[in-house]
Tab-separated table of N, CA and C and ligand atoms in Angstrom:
chain	number	residue	atom	x	y	z
A	452	ASP	N	-6.260	-7.978	-13.667
A	452	ASP	CA	-5.110	-8.883	-13.436
A	452	ASP	C	-5.081	-9.735	-12.254
A	453	ASP	N	-5.135	-10.749	-11.965
A	453	ASP	CA	-5.019	-11.620	-10.557
A	453	ASP	C	-3.738	-12.370	-10.658
A	454	THR	N	-3.013	-12.302	-11.690
A	454	THR	CA	-1.399	-12.709	-11.457
A	454	THR	C	-0.221	-11.958	-10.946
A	455	ASN	N	-0.828	-10.573	-10.334
A	455	ASN	CA	0.397	-9.814	-9.891
A	455	ASN	C	0.606	-10.227	-8.376
A	456	ILE	N	1.635	-9.895	-8.078
A	456	ILE	CA	2.378	-10.527	-6.716
A	456	ILE	C	1.324	-9.942	-5.428
A	457	PHE	N	0.464	-8.989	-5.530
A	457	PHE	CA	-0.374	-8.550	-4.311
A	457	PHE	C	-1.471	-9.589	-4.275
A	458	ALA	N	-2.152	-9.858	-5.672
A	458	ALA	CA	-3.270	-10.750	-5.958
A	458	ALA	C	-2.539	-11.990	-5.204
A	459	LYS	N	-1.773	-12.427	-5.380
A	459	LYS	CA	-1.095	-13.551	-4.875
A	459	LYS	C	-1.038	-13.709	-3.315
A	460	ILE	N	-0.592	-12.435	-2.808
A	460	ILE	CA	-0.336	-12.325	-1.234
A	460	ILE	C	-2.004	-12.768	-0.697
A	461	LEU	N	-2.715	-11.892	-1.442
A	461	LEU	CA	-4.195	-11.945	-1.136
A	461	LEU	C	-4.538	-13.376	-0.806
A	462	ARG	N	-4.290	-14.067	-1.935
A	462	ARG	CA	-5.003	-15.382	-2.047
A	462	ARG	C	-3.906	-16.442	-1.223
A	463	GLY	N	-2.985	-15.854	-0.375
A	463	GLY	CA	-2.287	-16.823	0.501
A	463	GLY	C	-1.277	-17.803	-0.377
A	464	GLU	N	-0.864	-17.489	-1.756
A	464	GLU	CA	-0.147	-18.093	-2.364
A	464	GLU	C	1.372	-17.811	-1.897
A	465	ILE	N	1.575	-16.572	-1.704
A	465	ILE	CA	2.936	-16.219	-1.086
A	465	ILE	C	2.881	-15.377	-0.057
A	466	PRO	N	3.784	-15.611	0.745
A	466	PRO	CA	3.645	-15.153	2.234
A	466	PRO	C	3.900	-13.590	2.088
A	467	CYS	N	3.646	-13.030	3.386
A	467	CYS	CA	3.814	-11.697	3.645
A	467	CYS	C	3.985	-11.537	5.108
A	468	GLN	N	4.758	-10.641	5.766
A	468	GLN	CA	4.798	-10.036	6.813
A	468	GLN	C	3.532	-9.018	7.004
A	469	LYS	N	2.432	-9.443	7.636
A	469	LYS	CA	1.345	-9.058	7.779
A	469	LYS	C	1.503	-8.054	9.271
A	470	VAL	N	1.036	-6.985	9.263
A	470	VAL	CA	1.053	-6.061	10.264
A	470	VAL	C	-0.386	-5.488	10.773
A	471	ASP	N	-1.606	-5.565	9.690
A	471	ASP	CA	-2.828	-5.324	9.890
A	471	ASP	C	-3.661	-5.950	8.905
A	472	GLU	N	-4.764	-6.089	9.560
A	472	GLU	CA	-5.986	-6.524	8.362
A	472	GLU	C	-7.318	-6.328	8.777
A	473	CYS	N	-8.257	-6.182	7.952
A	473	CYS	CA	-9.871	-5.992	8.405
A	473	CYS	C	-10.702	-6.734	7.040
A	474	ASP	N	-11.891	-6.447	7.163
A	474	ASP	CA	-12.606	-7.008	6.091
A	474	ASP	C	-12.202	-6.620	4.691
A	475	HIS	N	-11.833	-5.290	4.442
A	475	HIS	CA	-11.508	-4.686	3.133
A	475	HIS	C	-10.100	-4.539	2.754
A	476	THR	N	-9.014	-4.547	3.891
A	476	THR	CA	-7.736	-4.120	3.487
A	476	THR	C	-6.847	-5.329	4.314
A	477	LEU	N	-5.537	-5.174	3.722
A	477	LEU	CA	-4.376	-5.877	4.212
A	477	LEU	C	-2.950	-4.870	4.380
A	478	SER	N	-2.472	-4.945	5.286
A	478	SER	CA	-1.341	-4.092	5.700
A	478	SER	C	-0.019	-5.326	5.780
A	479	PHE	N	1.190	-4.921	4.919
A	479	PHE	CA	2.230	-5.773	5.227
A	479	PHE	C	3.360	-5.134	5.032
A	480	ASN	N	4.846	-5.681	5.608
A	480	ASN	CA	6.021	-4.880	5.236
A	480	ASN	C	6.425	-5.059	3.732
A	481	ASP	N	7.028	-4.070	3.323
A	481	ASP	CA	7.588	-4.254	1.950
A	481	ASP	C	8.633	-4.764	1.894
A	482	ILE	N	9.042	-5.568	0.747
A	482	ILE	CA	9.946	-6.748	0.938
A	482	ILE	C	11.407	-6.078	0.636
A	483	SER	N	11.152	-4.602	0.163
A	483	SER	CA	12.501	-3.941	0.094
A	483	SER	C	12.468	-2.404	0.513
A	484	PRO	N	12.436	-2.572	1.866
A	484	PRO	CA	12.386	-1.114	2.838
A	484	PRO	C	13.032	-0.061	2.129
A	485	GLN	N	12.450	1.066	1.887
A	485	GLN	CA	13.218	2.469	1.687
A	485	GLN	C	13.306	3.322	2.846
A	486	ALA	N	12.634	2.807	4.245
A	486	ALA	CA	12.904	3.461	5.168
A	486	ALA	C	12.745	2.788	6.517
A	487	PRO	N	13.129	2.843	7.495
A	487	PRO	CA	13.161	1.959	9.059
A	487	PRO	C	11.702	1.440	8.864
A	488	THR	N	10.573	2.218	8.473
A	488	THR	CA	9.177	1.721	8.550
A	488	THR	C	8.594	1.809	7.007
A	489	HIS	N	8.312	0.774	6.265
A	489	HIS	CA	7.790	0.810	5.195
A	489	HIS	C	6.569	-0.261	4.770
A	490	ILE	N	5.525	0.128	5.016
A	490	ILE	CA	4.508	-0.442	5.050
A	490	ILE	C	3.594	-0.337	3.880
A	491	LEU	N	3.073	-1.467	3.422
A	491	LEU	CA	1.765	-1.413	2.049
A	491	LEU	C	0.567	-1.629	2.569
A	492	VAL	N	-0.212	-0.693	2.362
A	492	VAL	CA	-1.775	-1.122	2.707
A	492	VAL	C	-2.478	-1.410	1.316
A	493	ILE	N	-3.089	-2.276	1.213
A	493	ILE	CA	-3.907	-2.472	-0.023
A	493	ILE	C	-5.348	-2.986	0.361
A	494	PRO	N	-6.138	-2.795	-0.629
A	494	PRO	CA	-7.438	-3.177	-0.577
A	494	PRO	C	-7.630	-4.611	-1.056
A	495	LYS	N	-8.564	-5.392	-0.429
A	495	LYS	CA	-8.627	-6.709	-0.805
A	495	LYS	C	-9.383	-6.726	-2.205
A	496	GLY	N	-10.253	-5.623	-2.608
A	496	GLY	CA	-10.883	-5.817	-3.991
A	496	GLY	C	-9.605	-5.481	-4.846
A	497	SER	N	-9.928	-5.992	-6.087
A	497	SER	CA	-8.849	-6.078	-7.151
A	497	SER	C	-8.763	-4.652	-8.159
A	498	TYR	N	-8.567	-3.266	-7.234
A	498	TYR	CA	-8.592	-2.171	-8.004
A	498	TYR	C	-6.994	-1.898	-8.242
A	499	ILE	N	-6.723	-1.648	-9.499
A	499	ILE	CA	-5.414	-1.105	-10.137
A	499	ILE	C	-4.904	-0.025	-9.565
A	500	ASP	N	-5.433	0.914	-9.052
A	500	ASP	CA	-4.706	2.049	-8.608
A	500	ASP	C	-5.837	3.100	-7.976
A	501	MET	N	-5.218	4.262	-7.279
A	501	MET	CA	-6.156	5.226	-6.902
A	501	MET	C	-7.235	5.626	-7.410
A	502	ALA	N	-6.992	5.928	-8.905
A	502	ALA	CA	-7.966	6.669	-9.778
A	502	ALA	C	-9.182	5.356	-10.002
A	503	ASP	N	-8.605	4.015	-10.329
A	503	ASP	CA	-9.590	3.116	-10.184
A	503	ASP	C	-10.500	2.819	-9.274
A	504	PHE	N	-9.820	2.694	-7.865
A	504	PHE	CA	-10.381	2.696	-6.571
A	504	PHE	C	-11.311	3.949	-6.212
A	505	ALA	N	-10.987	5.130	-6.579
A	505	ALA	CA	-11.789	6.371	-6.471
A	505	ALA	C	-13.185	6.473	-7.420
A	506	ALA	N	-12.754	5.671	-8.606
A	506	ALA	CA	-14.178	5.471	-9.455
A	506	ALA	C	-15.118	4.443	-9.109
A	507	ASN	N	-14.623	3.331	-8.821
A	507	ASN	CA	-15.504	2.075	-8.457
A	507	ASN	C	-15.349	1.275	-7.338
A	508	GLY	N	-14.733	2.036	-6.328
A	508	GLY	CA	-14.497	1.300	-5.036
A	508	GLY	C	-15.910	1.613	-4.427
A	509	SER	N	-16.424	0.820	-3.244
A	509	SER	CA	-17.538	1.294	-2.651
A	509	SER	C	-17.235	2.185	-1.603
A	510	ALA	N	-18.337	3.106	-1.510
A	510	ALA	CA	-17.888	3.932	-0.175
A	510	ALA	C	-17.368	3.092	1.305
A	511	GLU	N	-18.001	2.150	1.447
A	511	GLU	CA	-17.408	1.088	2.467
A	511	GLU	C	-15.862	0.760	2.341
A	512	GLU	N	-15.459	0.380	1.273
A	512	GLU	CA	-14.168	0.137	0.891
A	512	GLU	C	-13.311	1.220	0.861
A	513	GLN	N	-13.571	2.523	0.420
A	513	GLN	CA	-12.913	3.685	0.611
A	513	GLN	C	-12.656	3.919	1.934
A	514	ALA	N	-13.764	3.836	2.802
A	514	ALA	CA	-13.318	4.440	4.083
A	514	ALA	C	-12.660	3.502	4.855
A	515	ALA	N	-12.936	2.370	4.655
A	515	ALA	CA	-11.909	1.231	5.131
A	515	ALA	C	-10.406	1.191	4.969
A	516	PHE	N	-10.254	1.679	3.563
A	516	PHE	CA	-8.993	2.016	3.323
A	516	PHE	C	-8.367	3.246	3.839
A	517	LEU	N	-8.977	4.193	3.931
A	517	LEU	CA	-8.593	5.297	4.704
A	517	LEU	C	-8.192	5.200	6.404
A	518	ALA	N	-9.072	4.371	6.609
A	518	ALA	CA	-8.927	4.073	8.067
A	518	ALA	C	-7.701	3.364	8.349
A	519	ALA	N	-7.311	2.249	7.466
A	519	ALA	CA	-6.361	1.318	7.797
A	519	ALA	C	-4.943	1.923	7.801
A	520	ILE	N	-4.890	3.189	6.727
A	520	ILE	CA	-3.821	4.004	6.521
A	520	ILE	C	-3.532	4.681	8.026
A	521	GLY	N	-4.291	5.054	8.516
A	521	GLY	CA	-4.164	5.825	9.849
A	521	GLY	C	-3.915	4.906	10.683
A	522	ARG	N	-4.426	3.784	10.888
A	522	ARG	CA	-4.578	2.819	11.911
A	522	ARG	C	-3.197	2.202	12.047
A	523	VAL	N	-2.515	2.023	10.844
A	523	VAL	CA	-1.337	1.267	10.711
A	523	VAL	C	-0.467	2.134	11.103
A	524	ALA	N	-0.441	3.434	10.717
A	524	ALA	CA	0.737	4.271	10.640
A	524	ALA	C	0.837	4.680	12.455
A	525	ASP	N	-0.397	4.759	12.832
A	525	ASP	CA	-0.401	4.931	14.620
A	525	ASP	C	0.312	3.677	14.877
A	526	GLN	N	-0.220	2.507	14.746
A	526	GLN	CA	0.298	1.276	15.507
A	526	GLN	C	1.861	1.223	15.189
A	527	ALA	N	2.353	1.824	14.231
A	527	ALA	CA	3.753	1.500	13.880
A	527	ALA	C	4.337	2.619	14.638
A	528	GLY	N	3.802	3.635	15.207
A	528	GLY	CA	4.764	4.658	16.349
A	528	GLY	C	5.106	5.791	15.615
A	529	LEU	N	4.211	5.850	14.048
A	529	LEU	CA	4.772	7.172	13.334
A	529	LEU	C	3.875	8.386	13.661
A	530	ALA	N	3.196	8.361	14.477
A	530	ALA	CA	2.194	9.528	14.251
A	530	ALA	C	2.865	10.918	15.098
A	531	GLU	N	3.594	10.764	15.809
A	531	GLU	CA	4.213	11.804	16.373
A	531	GLU	C	5.475	12.391	15.792
A	532	GLY	N	6.320	11.322	15.112
A	532	GLY	CA	7.377	12.031	14.180
A	532	GLY	C	6.780	12.292	12.896
A	533	GLY	N	5.865	11.894	12.613
A	533	GLY	CA	5.294	11.841	11.024
A	533	GLY	C	5.804	11.184	9.912
A	534	TYR	N	5.567	10.837	8.921
A	534	TYR	CA	5.614	10.026	7.832
A	534	TYR	C	5.149	10.546	6.573
A	535	ARG	N	5.252	9.709	5.554
A	535	ARG	CA	4.751	10.071	4.208
A	535	ARG	C	3.906	8.763	3.679
A	536	ILE	N	2.880	9.200	2.864
A	536	ILE	CA	2.210	8.247	2.103
A	536	ILE	C	2.294	8.484	0.690
A	537	ILE	N	2.339	7.567	-0.231
A	537	ILE	CA	2.617	7.774	-1.426
A	537	ILE	C	1.692	6.586	-2.368
A	538	SER	N	1.223	6.928	-3.241
A	538	SER	CA	0.419	5.704	-4.291
A	538	SER	C	0.828	6.060	-5.277
A	539	ASN	N	1.780	5.240	-6.205
A	539	ASN	CA	2.059	5.592	-7.308
A	539	ASN	C	0.962	5.174	-8.495
A	540	ILE	N	1.045	5.524	-9.520
A	540	ILE	CA	-0.074	5.344	-10.762
A	540	ILE	C	0.701	5.283	-11.946
A	541	GLY	N	0.668	4.275	-12.724
A	541	GLY	CA	1.017	4.156	-13.869
A	541	GLY	C	2.230	4.343	-14.285
A	542	LYS	N	2.785	4.460	-15.458
A	542	LYS	CA	3.836	4.696	-16.132
A	542	LYS	C	4.887	5.752	-15.358
A	543	ASN	N	4.038	7.011	-15.476
A	543	ASN	CA	5.146	7.912	-15.034
A	543	ASN	C	4.984	8.256	-13.472
A	544	GLY	N	4.186	7.422	-12.852
A	544	GLY	CA	3.921	7.466	-11.520
A	544	GLY	C	5.065	6.389	-11.177
A	545	HIS	N	5.664	5.653	-12.062
A	545	HIS	CA	6.584	4.449	-11.698
A	545	HIS	C	5.825	3.226	-10.890
A	546	GLN	N	4.519	2.936	-11.074
A	546	GLN	CA	3.755	1.901	-10.474
A	546	GLN	C	4.586	0.776	-11.047
A	547	GLU	N	4.891	-0.149	-10.111
A	547	GLU	CA	5.279	-1.620	-10.611
A	547	GLU	C	4.213	-2.522	-10.603
A	548	VAL	N	3.291	-2.527	-9.470
A	548	VAL	CA	2.612	-3.574	-9.217
A	548	VAL	C	1.117	-3.114	-9.629
A	549	PRO	N	0.475	-3.644	-10.619
A	549	PRO	CA	-0.936	-3.210	-10.701
A	549	PRO	C	-2.035	-3.539	-9.875
A	550	HIS	N	-1.698	-3.355	-8.812
A	550	HIS	CA	-3.208	-3.413	-7.397
A	550	HIS	C	-2.678	-2.272	-6.681
A	551	LEU	N	-3.688	-1.732	-6.223
A	551	LEU	CA	-3.629	-0.305	-5.508
A	551	LEU	C	-2.895	-0.595	-4.145
A	552	HIS	N	-1.758	0.286	-3.909
A	552	HIS	CA	-1.276	0.106	-2.619
A	552	HIS	C	-0.639	1.625	-2.399
A	553	MET	N	-0.892	1.503	-1.120
A	553	MET	CA	-0.196	3.024	-0.179
A	553	MET	C	0.989	2.521	0.374
A	554	HIS	N	1.947	3.452	0.166
A	554	HIS	CA	3.232	3.048	0.933
A	554	HIS	C	3.194	3.923	2.164
A	555	ILE	N	3.430	3.365	3.199
A	555	ILE	CA	3.687	4.153	4.506
A	555	ILE	C	5.024	4.032	4.731
A	556	LEU	N	5.930	5.537	4.903
A	556	LEU	CA	7.254	5.412	4.946
A	556	LEU	C	7.477	6.592	6.239
A	557	GLY	N	8.262	6.109	7.272
A	557	GLY	CA	8.474	6.609	8.350
A	557	GLY	C	9.558	6.038	9.110
A	558	GLY	N	9.996	6.769	10.208
A	558	GLY	CA	11.006	6.049	10.963
A	558	GLY	C	12.310	7.042	11.087
A	559	GLU	N	12.123	7.781	10.000
A	559	GLU	CA	13.627	8.801	10.058
A	559	GLU	C	12.847	9.954	9.025
A	560	PRO	N	13.787	10.925	9.101
A	560	PRO	CA	13.230	12.215	7.703
A	560	PRO	C	13.121	11.507	6.504
A	561	ILE	N	12.077	11.653	5.918
A	561	ILE	CA	12.109	10.881	4.529
A	561	ILE	C	12.614	11.621	3.479
A	562	GLY	N	12.863	12.988	3.422
A	562	GLY	CA	13.673	13.788	2.794
A	562	GLY	C	12.843	14.583	1.901
A	563	PRO	N	13.344	15.266	0.727
A	563	PRO	CA	12.612	16.095	-0.273
A	563	PRO	C	11.283	15.264	-1.169
A	564	MET	N	10.409	15.769	-1.320
A	564	MET	CA	9.340	15.202	-2.165
A	564	MET	C	10.152	14.372	-3.535
A	565	ARG	N	11.033	14.831	-4.063
A	565	ARG	CA	11.652	14.286	-5.296
A	565	ARG	C	13.151	14.727	-5.160
A	566	ALA	N	13.996	13.578	-5.311
A	566	ALA	CA	15.416	13.781	-5.670
A	566	ALA	C	15.586	14.517	-6.795
A	567	ARG	N	16.614	15.752	-6.699
A	567	ARG	CA	16.773	16.558	-7.717
A	567	ARG	C	18.101	16.290	-8.214
B	2085	5GP	P1	5.179	0.404	-6.779
B	2085	5GP	O1	6.504	0.769	-7.368
B	2085	5GP	O2	4.241	-0.408	-7.569
B	2085	5GP	O3	4.514	1.444	-6.111
B	2085	5GP	O4	5.560	-0.386	-5.441
B	2085	5GP	C1	5.732	-1.730	-5.449
B	2085	5GP	C2	6.504	-2.338	-4.225
B	2085	5GP	O5	6.135	-3.321	-3.849
B	2085	5GP	C3	7.931	-1.862	-4.166
B	2085	5GP	O6	8.027	-1.269	-2.906
B	2085	5GP	C4	8.425	-3.420	-3.932
B	2085	5GP	O7	9.275	-3.256	-3.009
B	2085	5GP	C5	6.841	-4.198	-3.098
B	2085	5GP	N1	6.908	-5.466	-3.488
B	2085	5GP	C6	7.225	-5.978	-4.856
B	2085	5GP	N2	7.236	-7.581	-4.497
B	2085	5GP	C7	6.970	-7.569	-3.094
B	2085	5GP	C8	6.498	-9.166	-2.485
B	2085	5GP	O8	6.718	-10.325	-3.049
B	2085	5GP	N3	6.429	-8.659	-1.332
B	2085	5GP	C9	6.196	-7.376	-0.486
B	2085	5GP	N4	6.095	-7.534	0.624
B	2085	5GP	N5	6.444	-6.442	-1.194
B	2085	5GP	C10	6.969	-6.598	-2.749
């Protein structure tokens, strides 16, 4: 699916607030932040979700994605206070955009894993 919003951001068809980029990843602020810091890290390859990326991403792409998550969190000043990373998958995971993305949430206590 190359019509989803993140594919359009990667092609430069719609803008984003970029915070980091490397050969294999792009990171930008979420348009509807759920915490004082809410950054999305995406691979440049068109992987649907983490399961697809784990099965089909190259070792270089996978390493770059992991490195980007750590780098972006550090650059955002989240390392000391801690943060949460989340990647939603499919219907039960409540994934809305079918291009792999890792949410990085921080800047305040993020609360329990699930609202009860
Ligand atoms: P999901 O529910 O798929 O895990 O998360 C999708 C995320 O993408 C949501 O947090 C949503 O706010 C964000 N989002 C949707 N459209 C845009 C957009 O056009 N720009 C940016 N920066 N984020 C978006």
